[in-house]
Coordinates of C-alpha atoms and ligand atoms in Angstrom, one line a residue:
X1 CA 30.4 74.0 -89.9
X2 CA 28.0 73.0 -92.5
X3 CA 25.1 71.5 -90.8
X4 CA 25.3 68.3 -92.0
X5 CA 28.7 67.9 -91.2
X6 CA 29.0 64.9 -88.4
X7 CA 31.4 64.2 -86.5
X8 CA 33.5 60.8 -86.0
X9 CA 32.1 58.4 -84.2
X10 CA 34.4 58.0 -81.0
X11 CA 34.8 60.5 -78.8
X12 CA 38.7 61.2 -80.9
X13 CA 39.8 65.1 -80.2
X14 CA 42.0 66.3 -83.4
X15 CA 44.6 66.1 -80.7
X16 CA 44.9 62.5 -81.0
X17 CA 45.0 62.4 -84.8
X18 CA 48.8 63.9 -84.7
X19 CA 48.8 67.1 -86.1
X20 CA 51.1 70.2 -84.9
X21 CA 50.3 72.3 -82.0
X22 CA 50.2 75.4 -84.4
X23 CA 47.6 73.8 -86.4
X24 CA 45.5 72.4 -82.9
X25 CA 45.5 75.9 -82.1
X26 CA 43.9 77.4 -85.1
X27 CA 41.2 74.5 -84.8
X28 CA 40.3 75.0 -81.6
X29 CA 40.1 79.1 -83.0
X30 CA 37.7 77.8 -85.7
X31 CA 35.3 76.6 -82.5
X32 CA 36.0 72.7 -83.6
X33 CA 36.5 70.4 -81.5
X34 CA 35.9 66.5 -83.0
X35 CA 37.1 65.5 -86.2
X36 CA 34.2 64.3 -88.5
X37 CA 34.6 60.9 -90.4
X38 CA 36.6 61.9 -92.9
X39 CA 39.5 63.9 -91.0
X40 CA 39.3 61.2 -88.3
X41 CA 40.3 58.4 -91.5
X42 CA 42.4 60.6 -93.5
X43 CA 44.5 62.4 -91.5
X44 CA 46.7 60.5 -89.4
X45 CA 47.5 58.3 -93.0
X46 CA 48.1 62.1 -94.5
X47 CA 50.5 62.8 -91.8
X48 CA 52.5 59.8 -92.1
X49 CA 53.0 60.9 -96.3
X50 CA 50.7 57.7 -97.6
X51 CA 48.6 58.4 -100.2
X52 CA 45.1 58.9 -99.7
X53 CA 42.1 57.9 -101.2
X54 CA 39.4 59.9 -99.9
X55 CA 36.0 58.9 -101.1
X56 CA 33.6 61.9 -99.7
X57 CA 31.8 64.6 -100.9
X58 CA 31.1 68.7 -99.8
X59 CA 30.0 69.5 -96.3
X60 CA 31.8 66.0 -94.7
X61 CA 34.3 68.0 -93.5
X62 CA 36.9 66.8 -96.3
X63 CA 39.2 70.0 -97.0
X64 CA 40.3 70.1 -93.4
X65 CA 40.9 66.6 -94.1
X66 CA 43.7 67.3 -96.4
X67 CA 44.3 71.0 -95.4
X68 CA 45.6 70.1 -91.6
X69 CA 48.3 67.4 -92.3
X70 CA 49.1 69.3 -95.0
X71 CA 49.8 72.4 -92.9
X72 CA 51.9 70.1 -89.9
X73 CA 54.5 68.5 -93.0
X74 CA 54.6 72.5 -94.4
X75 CA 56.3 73.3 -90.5
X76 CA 60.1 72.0 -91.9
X77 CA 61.4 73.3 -94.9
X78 CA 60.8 76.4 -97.5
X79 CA 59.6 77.2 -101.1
X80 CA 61.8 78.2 -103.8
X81 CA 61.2 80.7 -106.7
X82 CA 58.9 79.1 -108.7
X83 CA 59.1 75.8 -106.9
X84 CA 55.6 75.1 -105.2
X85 CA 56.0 72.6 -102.3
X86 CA 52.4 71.2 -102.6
X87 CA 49.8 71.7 -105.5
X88 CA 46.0 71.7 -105.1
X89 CA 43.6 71.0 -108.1
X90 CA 40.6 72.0 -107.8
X91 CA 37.9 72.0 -110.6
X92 CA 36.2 75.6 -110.5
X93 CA 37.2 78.8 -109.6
X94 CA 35.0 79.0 -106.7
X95 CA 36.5 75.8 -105.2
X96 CA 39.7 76.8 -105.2
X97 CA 38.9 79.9 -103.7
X98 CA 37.2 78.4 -100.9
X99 CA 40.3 76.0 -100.7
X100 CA 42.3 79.1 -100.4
X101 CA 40.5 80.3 -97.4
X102 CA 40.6 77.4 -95.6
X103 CA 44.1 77.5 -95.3
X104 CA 44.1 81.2 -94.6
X105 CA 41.8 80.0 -91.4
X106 CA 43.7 76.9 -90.2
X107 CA 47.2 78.6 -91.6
X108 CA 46.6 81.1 -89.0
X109 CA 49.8 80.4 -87.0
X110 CA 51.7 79.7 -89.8
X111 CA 54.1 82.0 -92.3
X112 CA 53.2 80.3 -95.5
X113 CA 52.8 82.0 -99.4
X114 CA 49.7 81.1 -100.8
X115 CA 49.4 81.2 -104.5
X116 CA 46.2 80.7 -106.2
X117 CA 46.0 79.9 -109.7
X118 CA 42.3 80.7 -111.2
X119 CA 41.2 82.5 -114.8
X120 CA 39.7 85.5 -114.6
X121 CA 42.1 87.3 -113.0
X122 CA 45.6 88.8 -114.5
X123 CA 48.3 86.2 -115.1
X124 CA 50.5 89.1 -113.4
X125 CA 50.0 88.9 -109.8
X126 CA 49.9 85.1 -110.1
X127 CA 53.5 85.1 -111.3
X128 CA 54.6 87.4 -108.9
X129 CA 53.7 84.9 -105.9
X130 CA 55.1 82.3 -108.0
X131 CA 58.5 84.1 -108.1
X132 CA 58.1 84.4 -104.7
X133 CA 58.4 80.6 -103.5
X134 CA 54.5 79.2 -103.2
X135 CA 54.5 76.8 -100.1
X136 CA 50.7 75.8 -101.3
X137 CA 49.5 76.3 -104.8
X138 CA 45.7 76.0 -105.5
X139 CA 44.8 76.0 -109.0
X140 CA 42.4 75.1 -111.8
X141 CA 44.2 72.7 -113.9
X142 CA 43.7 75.0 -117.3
X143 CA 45.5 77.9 -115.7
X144 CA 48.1 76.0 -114.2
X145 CA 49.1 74.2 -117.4
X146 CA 48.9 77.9 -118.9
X147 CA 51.6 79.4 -116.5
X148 CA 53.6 76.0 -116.8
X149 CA 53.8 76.8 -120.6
X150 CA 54.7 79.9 -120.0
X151 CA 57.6 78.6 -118.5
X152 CA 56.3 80.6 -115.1
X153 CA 56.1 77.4 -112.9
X154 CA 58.1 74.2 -112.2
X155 CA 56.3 71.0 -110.8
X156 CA 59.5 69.0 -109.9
X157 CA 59.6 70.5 -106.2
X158 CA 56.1 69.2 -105.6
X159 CA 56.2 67.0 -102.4
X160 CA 52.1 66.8 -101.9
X161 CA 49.5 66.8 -105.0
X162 CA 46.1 66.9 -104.2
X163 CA 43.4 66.1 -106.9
X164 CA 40.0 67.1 -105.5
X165 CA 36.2 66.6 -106.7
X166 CA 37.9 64.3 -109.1
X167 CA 34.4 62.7 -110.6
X168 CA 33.6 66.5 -111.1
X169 CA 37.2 67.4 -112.9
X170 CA 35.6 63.9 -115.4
X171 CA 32.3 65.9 -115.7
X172 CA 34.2 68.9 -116.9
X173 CA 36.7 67.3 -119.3
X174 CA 39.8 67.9 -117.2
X175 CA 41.2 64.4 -116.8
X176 CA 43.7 64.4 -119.5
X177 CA 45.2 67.5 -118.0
X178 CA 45.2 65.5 -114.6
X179 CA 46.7 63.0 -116.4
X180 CA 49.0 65.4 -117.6
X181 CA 49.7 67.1 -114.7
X182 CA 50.0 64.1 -112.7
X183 CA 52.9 63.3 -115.2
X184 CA 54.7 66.2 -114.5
X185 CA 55.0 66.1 -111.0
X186 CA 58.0 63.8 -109.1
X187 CA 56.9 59.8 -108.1
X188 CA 57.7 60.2 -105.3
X189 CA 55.1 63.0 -104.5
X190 CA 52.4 62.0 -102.1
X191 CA 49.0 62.0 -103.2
X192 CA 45.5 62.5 -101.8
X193 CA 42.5 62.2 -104.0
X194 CA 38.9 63.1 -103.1
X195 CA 36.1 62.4 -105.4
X196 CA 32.3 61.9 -103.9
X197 CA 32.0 58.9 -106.5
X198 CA 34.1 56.4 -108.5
X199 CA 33.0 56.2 -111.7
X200 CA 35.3 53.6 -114.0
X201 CA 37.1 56.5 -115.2
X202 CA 38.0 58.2 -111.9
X203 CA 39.2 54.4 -110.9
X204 CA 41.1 53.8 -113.6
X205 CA 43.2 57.2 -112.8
X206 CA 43.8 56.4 -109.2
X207 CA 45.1 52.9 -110.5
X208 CA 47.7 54.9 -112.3
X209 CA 48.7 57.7 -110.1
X210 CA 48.1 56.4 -106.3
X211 CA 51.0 54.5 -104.8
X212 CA 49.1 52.1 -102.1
X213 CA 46.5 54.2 -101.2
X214 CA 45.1 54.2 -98.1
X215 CA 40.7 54.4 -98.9
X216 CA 38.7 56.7 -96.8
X217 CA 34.7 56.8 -97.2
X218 CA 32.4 58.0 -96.1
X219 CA 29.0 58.4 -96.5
X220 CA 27.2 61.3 -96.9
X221 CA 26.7 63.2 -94.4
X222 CA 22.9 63.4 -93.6
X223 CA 19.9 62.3 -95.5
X224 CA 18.3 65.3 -97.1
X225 CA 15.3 64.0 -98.5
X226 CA 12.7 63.4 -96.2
X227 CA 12.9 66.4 -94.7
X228 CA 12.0 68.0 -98.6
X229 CA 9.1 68.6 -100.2
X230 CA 9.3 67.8 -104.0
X231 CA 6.9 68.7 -106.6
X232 CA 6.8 68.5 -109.7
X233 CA 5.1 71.8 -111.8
X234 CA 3.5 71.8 -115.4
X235 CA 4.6 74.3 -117.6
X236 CA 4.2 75.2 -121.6
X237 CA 7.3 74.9 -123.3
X238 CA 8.3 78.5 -124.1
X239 CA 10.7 80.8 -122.2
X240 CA 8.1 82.7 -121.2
X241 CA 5.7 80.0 -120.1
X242 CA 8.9 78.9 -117.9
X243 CA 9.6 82.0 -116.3
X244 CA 6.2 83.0 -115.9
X245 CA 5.4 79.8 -113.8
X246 CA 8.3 80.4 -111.7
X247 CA 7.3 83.9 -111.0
X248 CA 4.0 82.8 -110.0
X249 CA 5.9 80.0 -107.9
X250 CA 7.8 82.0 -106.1
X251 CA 4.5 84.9 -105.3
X252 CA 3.1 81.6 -104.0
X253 CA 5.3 80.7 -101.5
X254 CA 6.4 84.3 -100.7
X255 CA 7.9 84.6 -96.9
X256 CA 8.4 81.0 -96.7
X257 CA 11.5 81.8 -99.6
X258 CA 14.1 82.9 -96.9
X259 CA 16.7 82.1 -99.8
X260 CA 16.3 80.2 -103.0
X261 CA 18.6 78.5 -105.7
X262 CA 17.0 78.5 -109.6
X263 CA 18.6 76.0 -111.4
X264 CA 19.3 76.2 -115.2
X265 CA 20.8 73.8 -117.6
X266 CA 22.3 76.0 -119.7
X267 CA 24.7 79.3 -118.8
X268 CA 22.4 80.9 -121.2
X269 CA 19.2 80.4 -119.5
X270 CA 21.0 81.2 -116.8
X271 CA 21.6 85.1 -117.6
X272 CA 18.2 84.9 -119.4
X273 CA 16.3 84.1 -116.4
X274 CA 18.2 86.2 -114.1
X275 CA 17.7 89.2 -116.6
X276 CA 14.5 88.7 -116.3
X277 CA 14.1 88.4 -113.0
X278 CA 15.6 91.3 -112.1
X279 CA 13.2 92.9 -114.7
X280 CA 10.1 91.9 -113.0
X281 CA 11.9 93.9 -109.2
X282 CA 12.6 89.9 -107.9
X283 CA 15.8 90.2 -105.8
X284 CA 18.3 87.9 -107.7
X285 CA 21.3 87.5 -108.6
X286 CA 23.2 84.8 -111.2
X287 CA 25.9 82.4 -111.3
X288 CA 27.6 81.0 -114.5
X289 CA 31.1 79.9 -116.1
X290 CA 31.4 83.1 -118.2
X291 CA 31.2 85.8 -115.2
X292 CA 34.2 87.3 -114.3
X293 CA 35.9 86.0 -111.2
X294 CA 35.2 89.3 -109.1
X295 CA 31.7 88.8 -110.6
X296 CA 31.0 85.3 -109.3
X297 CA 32.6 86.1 -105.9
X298 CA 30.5 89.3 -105.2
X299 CA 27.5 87.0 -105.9
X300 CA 28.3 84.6 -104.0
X301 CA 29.2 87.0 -101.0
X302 CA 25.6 88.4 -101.7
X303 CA 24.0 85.1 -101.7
X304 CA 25.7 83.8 -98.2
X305 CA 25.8 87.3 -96.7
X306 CA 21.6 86.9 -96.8
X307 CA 21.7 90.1 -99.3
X308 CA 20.4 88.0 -102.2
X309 CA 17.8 85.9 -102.1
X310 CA 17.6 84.0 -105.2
X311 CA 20.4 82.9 -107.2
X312 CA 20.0 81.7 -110.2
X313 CA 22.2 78.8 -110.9
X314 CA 23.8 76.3 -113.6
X315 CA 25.0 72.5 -112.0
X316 CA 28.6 73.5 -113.1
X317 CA 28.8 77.0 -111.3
X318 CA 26.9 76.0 -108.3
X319 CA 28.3 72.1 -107.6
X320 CA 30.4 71.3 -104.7
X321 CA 29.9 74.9 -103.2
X322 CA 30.0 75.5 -99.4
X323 CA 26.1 77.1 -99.9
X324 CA 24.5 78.0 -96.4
X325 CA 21.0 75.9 -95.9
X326 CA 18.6 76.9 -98.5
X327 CA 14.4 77.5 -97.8
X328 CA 14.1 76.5 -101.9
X329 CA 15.2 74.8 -104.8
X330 CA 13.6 75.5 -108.1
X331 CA 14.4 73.4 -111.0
X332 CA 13.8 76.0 -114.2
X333 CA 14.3 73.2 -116.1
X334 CA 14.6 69.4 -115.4
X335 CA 18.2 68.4 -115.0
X336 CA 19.2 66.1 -117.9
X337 CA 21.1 63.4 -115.7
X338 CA 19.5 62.2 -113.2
X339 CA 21.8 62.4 -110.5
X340 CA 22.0 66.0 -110.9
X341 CA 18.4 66.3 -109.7
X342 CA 19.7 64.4 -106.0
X343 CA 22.1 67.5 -105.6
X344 CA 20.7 70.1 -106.7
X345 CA 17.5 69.4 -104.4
X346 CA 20.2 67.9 -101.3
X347 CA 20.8 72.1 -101.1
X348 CA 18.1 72.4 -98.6
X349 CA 15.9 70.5 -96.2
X350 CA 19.3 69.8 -94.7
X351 CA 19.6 69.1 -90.5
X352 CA 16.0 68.3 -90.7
X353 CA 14.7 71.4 -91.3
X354 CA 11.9 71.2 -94.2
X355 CA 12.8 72.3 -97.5
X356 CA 10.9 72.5 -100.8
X357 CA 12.1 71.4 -104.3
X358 CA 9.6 72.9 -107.0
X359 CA 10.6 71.3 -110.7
X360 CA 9.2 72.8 -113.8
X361 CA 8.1 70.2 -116.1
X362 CA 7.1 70.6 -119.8
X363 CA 5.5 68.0 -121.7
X364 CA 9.3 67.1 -123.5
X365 CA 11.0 66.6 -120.0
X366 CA 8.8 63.4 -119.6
X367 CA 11.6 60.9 -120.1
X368 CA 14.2 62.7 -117.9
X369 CA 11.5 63.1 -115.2
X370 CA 11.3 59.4 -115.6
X371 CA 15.0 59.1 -115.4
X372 CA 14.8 60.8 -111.9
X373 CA 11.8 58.7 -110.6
X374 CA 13.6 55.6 -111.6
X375 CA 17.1 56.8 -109.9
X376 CA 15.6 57.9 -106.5
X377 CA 13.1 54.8 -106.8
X378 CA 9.7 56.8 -106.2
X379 CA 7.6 59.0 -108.2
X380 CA 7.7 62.7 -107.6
X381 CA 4.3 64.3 -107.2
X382 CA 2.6 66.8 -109.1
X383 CA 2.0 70.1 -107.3
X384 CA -1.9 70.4 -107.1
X385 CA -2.0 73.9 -107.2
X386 CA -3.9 75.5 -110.1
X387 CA -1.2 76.4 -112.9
X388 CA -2.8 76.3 -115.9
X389 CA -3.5 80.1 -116.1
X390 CA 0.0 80.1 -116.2
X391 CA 1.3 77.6 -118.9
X392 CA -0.1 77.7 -121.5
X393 CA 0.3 79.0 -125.1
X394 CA -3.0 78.4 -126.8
X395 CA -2.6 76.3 -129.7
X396 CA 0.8 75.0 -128.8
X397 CA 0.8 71.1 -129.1
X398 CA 3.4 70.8 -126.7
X399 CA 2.0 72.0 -123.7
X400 CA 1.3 69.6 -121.0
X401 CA -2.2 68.5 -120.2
X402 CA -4.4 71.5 -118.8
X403 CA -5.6 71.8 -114.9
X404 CA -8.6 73.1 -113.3
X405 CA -9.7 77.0 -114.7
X406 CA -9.7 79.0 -118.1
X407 CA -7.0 78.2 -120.0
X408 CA -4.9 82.0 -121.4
X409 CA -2.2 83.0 -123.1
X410 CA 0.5 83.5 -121.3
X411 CA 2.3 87.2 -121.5
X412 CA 5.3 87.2 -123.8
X413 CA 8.0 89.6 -121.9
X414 CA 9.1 92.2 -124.1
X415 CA 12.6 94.0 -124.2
X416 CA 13.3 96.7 -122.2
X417 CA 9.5 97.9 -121.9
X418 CA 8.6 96.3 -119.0
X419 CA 11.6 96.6 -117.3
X420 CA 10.2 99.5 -115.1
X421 CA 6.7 97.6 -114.6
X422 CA 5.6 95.5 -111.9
X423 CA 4.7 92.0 -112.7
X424 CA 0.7 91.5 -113.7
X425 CA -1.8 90.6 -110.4
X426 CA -2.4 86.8 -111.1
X427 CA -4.3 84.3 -109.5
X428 CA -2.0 83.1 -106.8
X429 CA -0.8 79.4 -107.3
X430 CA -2.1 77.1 -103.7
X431 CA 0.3 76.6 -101.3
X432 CA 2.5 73.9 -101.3
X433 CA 1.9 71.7 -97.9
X434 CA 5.3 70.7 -96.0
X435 CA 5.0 67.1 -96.0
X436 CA 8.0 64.9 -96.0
X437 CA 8.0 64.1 -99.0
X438 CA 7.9 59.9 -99.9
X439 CA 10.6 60.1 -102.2
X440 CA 14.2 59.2 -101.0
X441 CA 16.8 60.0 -103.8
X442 CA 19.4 56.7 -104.1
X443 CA 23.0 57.9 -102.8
X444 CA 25.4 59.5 -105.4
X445 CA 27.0 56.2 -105.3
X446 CA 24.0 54.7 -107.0
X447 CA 24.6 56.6 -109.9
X448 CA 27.1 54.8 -111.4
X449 CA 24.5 52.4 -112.6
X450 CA 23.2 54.9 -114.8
X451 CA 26.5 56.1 -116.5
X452 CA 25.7 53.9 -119.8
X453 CA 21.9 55.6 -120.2
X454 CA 24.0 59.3 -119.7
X455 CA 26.3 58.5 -122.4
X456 CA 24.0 57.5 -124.9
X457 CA 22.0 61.0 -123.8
X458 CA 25.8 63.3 -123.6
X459 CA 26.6 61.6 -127.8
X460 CA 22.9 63.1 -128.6
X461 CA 24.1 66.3 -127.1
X462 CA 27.1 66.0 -128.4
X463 CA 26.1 65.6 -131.6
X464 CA 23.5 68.3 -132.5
X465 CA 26.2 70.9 -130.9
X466 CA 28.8 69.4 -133.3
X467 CA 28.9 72.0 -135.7
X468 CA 29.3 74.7 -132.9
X469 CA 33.3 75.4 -131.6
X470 CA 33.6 76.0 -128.0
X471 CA 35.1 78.9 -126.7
X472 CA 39.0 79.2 -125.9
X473 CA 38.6 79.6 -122.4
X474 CA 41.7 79.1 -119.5
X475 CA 39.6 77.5 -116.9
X476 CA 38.7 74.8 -119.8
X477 CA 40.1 71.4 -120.3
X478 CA 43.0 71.9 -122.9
X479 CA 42.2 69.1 -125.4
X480 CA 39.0 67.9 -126.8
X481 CA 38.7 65.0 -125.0
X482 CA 35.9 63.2 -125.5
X483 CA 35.9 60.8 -122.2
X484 CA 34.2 63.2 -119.6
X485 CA 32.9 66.2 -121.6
X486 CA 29.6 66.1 -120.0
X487 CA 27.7 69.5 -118.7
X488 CA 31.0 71.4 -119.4
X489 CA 30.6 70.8 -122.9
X490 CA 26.9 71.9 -122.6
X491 CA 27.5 74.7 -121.5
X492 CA 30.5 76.1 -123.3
X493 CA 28.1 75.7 -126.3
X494 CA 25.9 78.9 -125.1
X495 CA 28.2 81.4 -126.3
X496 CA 26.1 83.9 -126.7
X497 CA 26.1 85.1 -122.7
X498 CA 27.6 87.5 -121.6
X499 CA 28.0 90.3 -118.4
X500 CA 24.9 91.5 -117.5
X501 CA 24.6 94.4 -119.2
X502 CA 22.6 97.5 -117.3
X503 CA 20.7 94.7 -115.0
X504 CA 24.0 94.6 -112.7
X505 CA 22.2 94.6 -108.9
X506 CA 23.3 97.1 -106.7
X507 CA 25.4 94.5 -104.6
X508 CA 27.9 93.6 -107.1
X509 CA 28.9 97.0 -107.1
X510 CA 30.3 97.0 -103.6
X511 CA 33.6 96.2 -103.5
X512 CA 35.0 93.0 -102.0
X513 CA 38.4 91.4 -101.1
X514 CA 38.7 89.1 -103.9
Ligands
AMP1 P1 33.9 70.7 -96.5 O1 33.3 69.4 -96.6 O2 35.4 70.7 -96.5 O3 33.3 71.6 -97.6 O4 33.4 71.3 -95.1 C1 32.1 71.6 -94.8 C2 31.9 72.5 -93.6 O5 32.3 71.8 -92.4 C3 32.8 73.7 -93.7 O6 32.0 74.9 -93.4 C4 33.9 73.5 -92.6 O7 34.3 74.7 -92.0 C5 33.1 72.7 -91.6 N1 34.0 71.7 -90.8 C6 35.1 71.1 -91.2 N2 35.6 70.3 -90.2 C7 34.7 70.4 -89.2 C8 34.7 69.8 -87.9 N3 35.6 69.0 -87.5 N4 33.7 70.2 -87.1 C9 32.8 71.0 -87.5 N5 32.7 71.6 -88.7 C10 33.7 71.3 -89.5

């Protein structure tokens, strides 16, 4: 159980919420023994065959929600070649994967076929468990409308469709293949949708594909905020200065980083940073949309297992992930919308524990720093430990205002030739104190509000990328849709990333089960 997960309010067992004695018993295996919130509203409706409506995000507890009733209406009835019974859409890899093993846990007692539909991995094995008979069918909607094509898959014996992390499938560009999908798929299907927000567009799609849902929500789980120290960090404006001021970040707060996530904007920076990283003997690893599924797994395995302990992350490859608690967050750069900033920092000081949030700021991240401070509703302070030794590059305009000491030139990294050396001796950066911090970031919810200033921000974005074609890519929304194409679209722009060439940690190169 994630730590933040609670439990329903009464004293309800999952006994009382109707499901099958085969899948009671691979509960109780699991070691749980209340339903939270969102099982205890969901699944009696689920088991019943009404459609759902399931407003919650990761760590309430919400794939059991749809995974146990799901399992008890599997018991009567088989698959057919080719014929899923139930489809799961999920928007990343990752997800999916994760869906997958849920129902390897709580299918336990069952004897169902399990097909899971991701890119990455050969289209060959897929379509042997689809000419099998899939009883569940998790999937990515590209690859799924890939093998449909293909002629590989038919929808019409779908009973149960469930569309999950919906206001993250807008954020990626996959609602027209919902929509599409969604299409394809019998009336008289039953339908549960999650999505941790309801933007208009996610609305507007359960308006058209729900048939009298029933609406579960719930909130989230715990408050992470007070519990987390946020500051905010100067830093000049190059690469360099940035990675340089994180390396001296992370010196300063040495044991007290039991395991941290660096965020990145871009898939680029992301394998940028990690290369460099791993250059200067930190023990990292990376996580972006362009790594091989095998790839992305091993690091994930690393990162959970404890055998990693920074990962270096983008919004799109990290969101929605079951991540054990976190010590750290470090923003390499200042998320561009707002709300972004609320989850990547909600990855640690979770269960009360204290957790630190370290953003790096340069002097152009002003107004998106003021973008945050206006969303959560209080200014984010300024880490008071001496940086400027650190960030800046003499004669660059753009650096931020100086702090206390002699200002120096900050060590470009060079290729390759300091791969073998250890990072310079610096000044070490004061400790950050562990105070709650006064800042108490709005709920997701709150977001919304803020949808018109993102647009206005994505078309600028937009824009300045136009001349540059994304890549093909079979985990990607099919059409160039221009309603949700937010981050996705960001990052599908930084083609240039790729593998990790002779920086591969020794980790990845044990073999896993994926
Ligand atoms: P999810 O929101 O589905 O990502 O689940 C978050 C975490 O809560 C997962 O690690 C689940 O295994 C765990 N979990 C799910 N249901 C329960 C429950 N009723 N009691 C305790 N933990 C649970």
């Amino acid at each position: 159980m994630s730590e933040d997960t609670q439990t329903a309010p009464e004293a309800l067992t999952f006994a009382d919420l109707g499901l099958s004695p085969k899948v009671l018993s691979a509960v109780t295996d699991a070691g749980y023994t209340q339903p939270t919130p969102i099982q205890a509203g969901a699944i009696p409706h689920a088991l019943q065959g009404k459609d759902v409506l399931g407003i919650a995000q990761t760590g309430t507890g919400k794939t059991a929600s749809f995974v146990l009733p799901m399992l008890t209406r599997l018991e009567k009835g088989r698959a057919r070649a080719r014929m899923p019974r139930t489809l799961i859409l999920e928007p990343t890899r990752e997800l999916a994967a994760q869906v997958e093993e849920n129902f390897v846990k709580y299918g336990k007692n069952h004897r169902l076929n399990i097909a899971l539909l991701i890119g990455g991995v050969s289209f060959d094995e897929q379509e042997k468990k689809l000419e099998r008979g899939a009883d569940v069918l998790i999937a990515t909607p590209g690859r799924m409308l890939d093998h449909f094509e293909r002629g590989k898959l038919l929808l019409t014996g779908v009973e149960i469709l469930v569309i999950d992390e919906a206001d993250r499938m807008l954020d990626m560009g996959f609602i027209p293949d919902i929509e599409r999908i969604c299409k394809l798929i019998p009336f008289t299907r039953q339908t549960l949708f999650f999505s941790a927000t309801m933007p208009p567009e996610i609305t507007k799609l359960t308006e058209q594909f729900l048939h009298a849902p029933i609406r579960v929500e719930v909130s989230k789980a715990a408050s992470t905020s007070t519990n987390i120290t946020q500051r905010l960090v100067k830093s000049g404006p190059k690469p360099w200065d940035k990675r340089e001021t994180l390396r001296k970040l992370i010196d300063a707060e040495g044991d007290a980083i039991k395991n941290a996530i660096i965020f990145c904007n871009r898939k680029v920076d992301v394998s940028e940073l990690f290369r460099s990283l791993v250059k200067h003997d930190y023990d990292a690893g990376a996580l972006h949309g362009d790594m091989d599924q095998r790839a992305r797994m091993a690091m994930l395995a690393g990162f959970r297992d404890g055998k990693l302990k920074l990962l270096v992350a983008s919004d799109v490859a990290a969101r929605g992930l079951d991540i054990p608690e976190v010590s750290h967050v470090f923003n390499y750069d200042v998320p561009i919308h707002a709300e972004d900033y609320v989850h990547r920092i909600g990855r640690t000081g979770r269960a009360g524990r204290l957790g630190k949030a370290f953003t790096i700021v340069t002097k152009s991240d002003t107004k998106y720093v003021d973008a945050i401070e206006r969303l959560t509703g209080l200014p984010v302070e300024w880490h008071d430990g001496d940086l400027s030794t650190v960030v800046a590059s003499e004669g660059d305009d753009e650096a931020p205002r100086r702090g206390r000491g002699a200002p120096r030139r900050a060590g470009k990294e060079k290729h390759g030739r300091e791969r073998d050396r250890k990072p310079r001796e610096e000044t070490p950066v004061a400790q950050a104190v562990a105070v709650a911090a006064p800042a108490s970031p709005a709920p997701v919810d709150n977001v919304v509000s803020d949808i018109d200033e993102r647009r206005v921000r994505k078309e600028a974005i937009r824009n300045g990328n136009a001349d540059r074609k994304p890549r093909e890519h079979d985990d990607k929304p099919r059409r160039d849709d221009n309603r949700g194409n937010r981050r996705h679209q960001r990052e599908e722009d930084d083609d240039r990333t790729i593998g990790f060439g002779d920086d591969m940690p020794a980790f990845m190169l044990i073999t896993t089960n994926v």
